[in-house]
């Protein structure tokens, strides 16, 4: 019961933050399908290659992931477990909260229930919303979560882009923001490939 209450309170806090941070910017459509195992498998691979160094999913066990995603435990051990973990362990990280706060200014959150807190469209938008910002210590900012402490860990795949902000006139004489990105540095993936990769990653987080 206590755990349920804590999860509910976290949901309220993070949801308020999501609403405040997204402003009037329309979220992208994630269109994830958790029924596609191959998508979940690709998403899991991305998560364990790029995310698990900072973000845990401590309410999931390695052997549960293996079973649900149709992977053998030997495959999970080889590709998802990089230290002394056992296949029955929960997915945690070695970095302490104190170390995380020293490096990033805030401890990266556990992502076990992040899709329930933020929503799949927000997660997908966030992963596609990084842009260059010389005023930030990380060199980047995020359209959907301004002033984020998270660096763009997927930059080598997406590349770097700059944000172009304009306003479009409306019929009532007002104006609405019209934002888009321009590529500055090419990544290893094309735009469509990067979107597909982040969609798979969000599908895994939703799972």
XYZ file of C-alpha atoms in Angstrom:
207
model
C 0.000 0.000 0.000
C 2.828 2.388 0.925
C 4.576 1.698 -2.407
C 1.355 2.446 -4.318
C 0.969 5.759 -2.488
C 4.580 6.723 -3.218
C 4.186 5.867 -6.916
C 0.987 7.941 -7.038
C 2.718 10.937 -5.424
C 5.641 10.630 -7.828
C 3.158 10.526 -10.680
C 1.616 13.820 -9.572
C 4.996 15.541 -9.111
C 6.410 14.425 -12.454
C 3.173 15.079 -14.302
C 3.121 18.654 -13.041
C 6.721 19.037 -14.171
C 5.892 17.645 -17.599
C 3.008 20.052 -18.069
C 5.078 23.006 -16.905
C 8.055 22.104 -19.075
C 6.245 21.346 -22.324
C 4.379 24.674 -22.462
C 2.512 25.184 -25.730
C 4.810 22.906 -27.711
C 2.834 20.108 -29.317
C 4.175 16.646 -28.565
C 5.193 14.243 -31.295
C 3.178 11.071 -31.878
C 5.169 8.081 -30.618
C 2.936 5.402 -32.188
C 4.602 2.613 -30.215
C 3.416 -0.988 -30.377
C 4.395 -3.099 -27.371
C 2.982 -6.131 -29.149
C 5.978 -6.205 -31.510
C 8.695 -8.207 -29.789
C 11.359 -7.262 -32.316
C 10.712 -3.584 -31.522
C 11.020 -4.266 -27.784
C 14.230 -6.215 -28.357
C 15.778 -3.370 -30.343
C 14.614 -0.897 -27.687
C 16.149 -2.996 -24.935
C 19.443 -3.115 -26.821
C 19.481 0.679 -27.103
C 18.577 1.081 -23.438
C 21.373 -1.174 -22.219
C 23.906 0.343 -24.614
C 23.166 4.013 -23.936
C 20.935 4.498 -20.881
C 21.700 1.982 -18.156
C 24.950 3.705 -17.181
C 22.852 6.413 -15.499
C 19.258 5.136 -15.408
C 18.084 2.050 -13.556
C 14.861 0.107 -14.093
C 15.011 -1.348 -10.618
C 11.532 -2.876 -10.622
C 12.490 -5.183 -13.497
C 14.666 -8.293 -13.352
C 16.980 -9.450 -16.105
C 15.337 -12.873 -16.328
C 11.885 -11.289 -16.577
C 13.063 -9.190 -19.512
C 14.527 -12.298 -21.123
C 11.249 -14.180 -20.738
C 8.927 -11.377 -21.824
C 11.007 -10.360 -24.841
C 11.583 -13.919 -26.033
C 15.321 -13.812 -25.378
C 17.448 -16.570 -23.907
C 19.073 -15.828 -20.570
C 22.471 -16.429 -22.203
C 21.746 -13.601 -24.677
C 20.717 -11.277 -21.840
C 23.853 -12.145 -19.871
C 26.079 -11.457 -22.873
C 24.442 -8.250 -24.108
C 22.680 -6.635 -21.139
C 24.807 -7.518 -18.107
C 28.199 -5.827 -17.906
C 29.359 -6.377 -14.326
C 28.798 -8.987 -11.634
C 25.003 -9.053 -11.820
C 23.067 -12.293 -11.651
C 20.269 -13.029 -14.082
C 17.718 -12.912 -11.261
C 18.832 -9.451 -10.095
C 16.916 -6.224 -10.564
C 18.335 -3.803 -13.126
C 20.222 -1.261 -11.047
C 23.203 1.010 -11.684
C 26.562 1.238 -9.966
C 26.557 5.048 -9.795
C 25.433 6.439 -6.456
C 22.982 9.319 -6.086
C 25.772 11.461 -4.642
C 28.005 10.842 -7.656
C 25.125 11.566 -10.030
C 24.337 14.873 -8.353
C 28.014 15.864 -8.522
C 28.216 15.136 -12.254
C 24.770 16.189 -13.437
C 23.433 18.429 -10.666
C 20.555 16.005 -10.109
C 20.318 12.241 -9.818
C 18.968 10.648 -13.040
C 15.562 9.079 -12.290
C 14.765 5.396 -12.303
C 12.822 4.632 -15.485
C 10.728 1.669 -14.328
C 7.453 3.601 -14.469
C 8.539 6.655 -16.460
C 6.093 5.958 -19.292
C 3.185 5.985 -16.834
C 4.409 9.242 -15.341
C 5.369 11.126 -18.503
C 3.490 9.340 -21.268
C 4.910 7.730 -24.400
C 4.494 10.825 -26.595
C 6.459 12.962 -24.123
C 9.291 10.424 -23.948
C 9.490 10.166 -27.731
C 9.381 13.953 -28.092
C 12.079 14.410 -25.456
C 14.440 11.971 -27.196
C 13.920 13.864 -30.459
C 13.982 17.342 -28.909
C 17.661 18.004 -28.165
C 19.289 21.010 -29.805
C 22.587 22.889 -29.493
C 22.734 25.544 -26.767
C 26.083 27.126 -25.932
C 24.715 28.584 -22.694
C 24.229 25.122 -21.193
C 27.077 23.217 -19.520
C 26.167 20.126 -21.546
C 26.096 22.124 -24.783
C 22.488 21.159 -25.440
C 18.952 21.992 -24.379
C 15.634 20.304 -25.048
C 12.519 21.752 -26.660
C 10.180 19.595 -24.575
C 12.055 19.844 -21.275
C 13.853 23.218 -21.152
C 16.963 23.434 -18.963
C 17.262 19.654 -18.773
C 20.345 18.421 -16.931
C 20.614 15.400 -19.210
C 23.279 15.488 -21.932
C 22.380 14.279 -25.412
C 23.690 10.738 -24.988
C 22.401 9.708 -28.420
C 24.152 12.546 -30.262
C 26.432 10.252 -32.270
C 23.356 8.549 -33.689
C 21.226 11.643 -34.314
C 23.952 14.233 -34.767
C 23.473 17.804 -33.588
C 20.676 20.139 -34.589
C 19.809 23.751 -33.947
C 16.416 25.091 -32.992
C 14.742 27.612 -35.308
C 11.944 29.490 -33.568
C 9.344 31.436 -35.496
C 5.788 32.599 -34.990
C 2.926 32.089 -37.382
C 0.013 34.509 -37.616
C -3.446 33.202 -36.836
C -6.771 34.230 -38.358
C -7.733 36.104 -35.202
C -4.730 38.408 -35.451
C -2.633 36.585 -32.914
C 0.333 34.298 -33.382
C 1.460 30.807 -32.406
C 5.020 29.455 -32.049
C 6.355 27.432 -34.961
C 9.531 25.548 -34.063
C 11.640 23.278 -36.222
C 15.156 21.871 -36.266
C 17.997 22.208 -38.740
C 20.795 19.626 -38.815
C 24.233 21.059 -37.999
C 26.243 17.845 -37.602
C 25.169 14.621 -39.283
C 24.767 11.530 -37.112
C 25.294 7.871 -37.932
C 21.565 7.453 -38.565
C 19.265 9.228 -40.958
C 16.388 11.220 -39.483
C 13.900 8.415 -40.140
C 16.274 5.783 -38.734
C 16.799 7.815 -35.565
C 13.056 8.256 -35.124
C 12.542 4.499 -35.549
C 15.288 3.780 -33.011
C 13.842 6.152 -30.397
C 10.372 4.738 -31.045
C 11.712 1.269 -30.222
C 13.388 2.627 -27.078
C 10.126 4.212 -25.919
C 8.287 0.963 -26.652
C 10.700 -0.840 -24.325
C 10.147 1.769 -21.611
C 6.384 1.463 -22.051
C 6.714 -2.313 -21.713
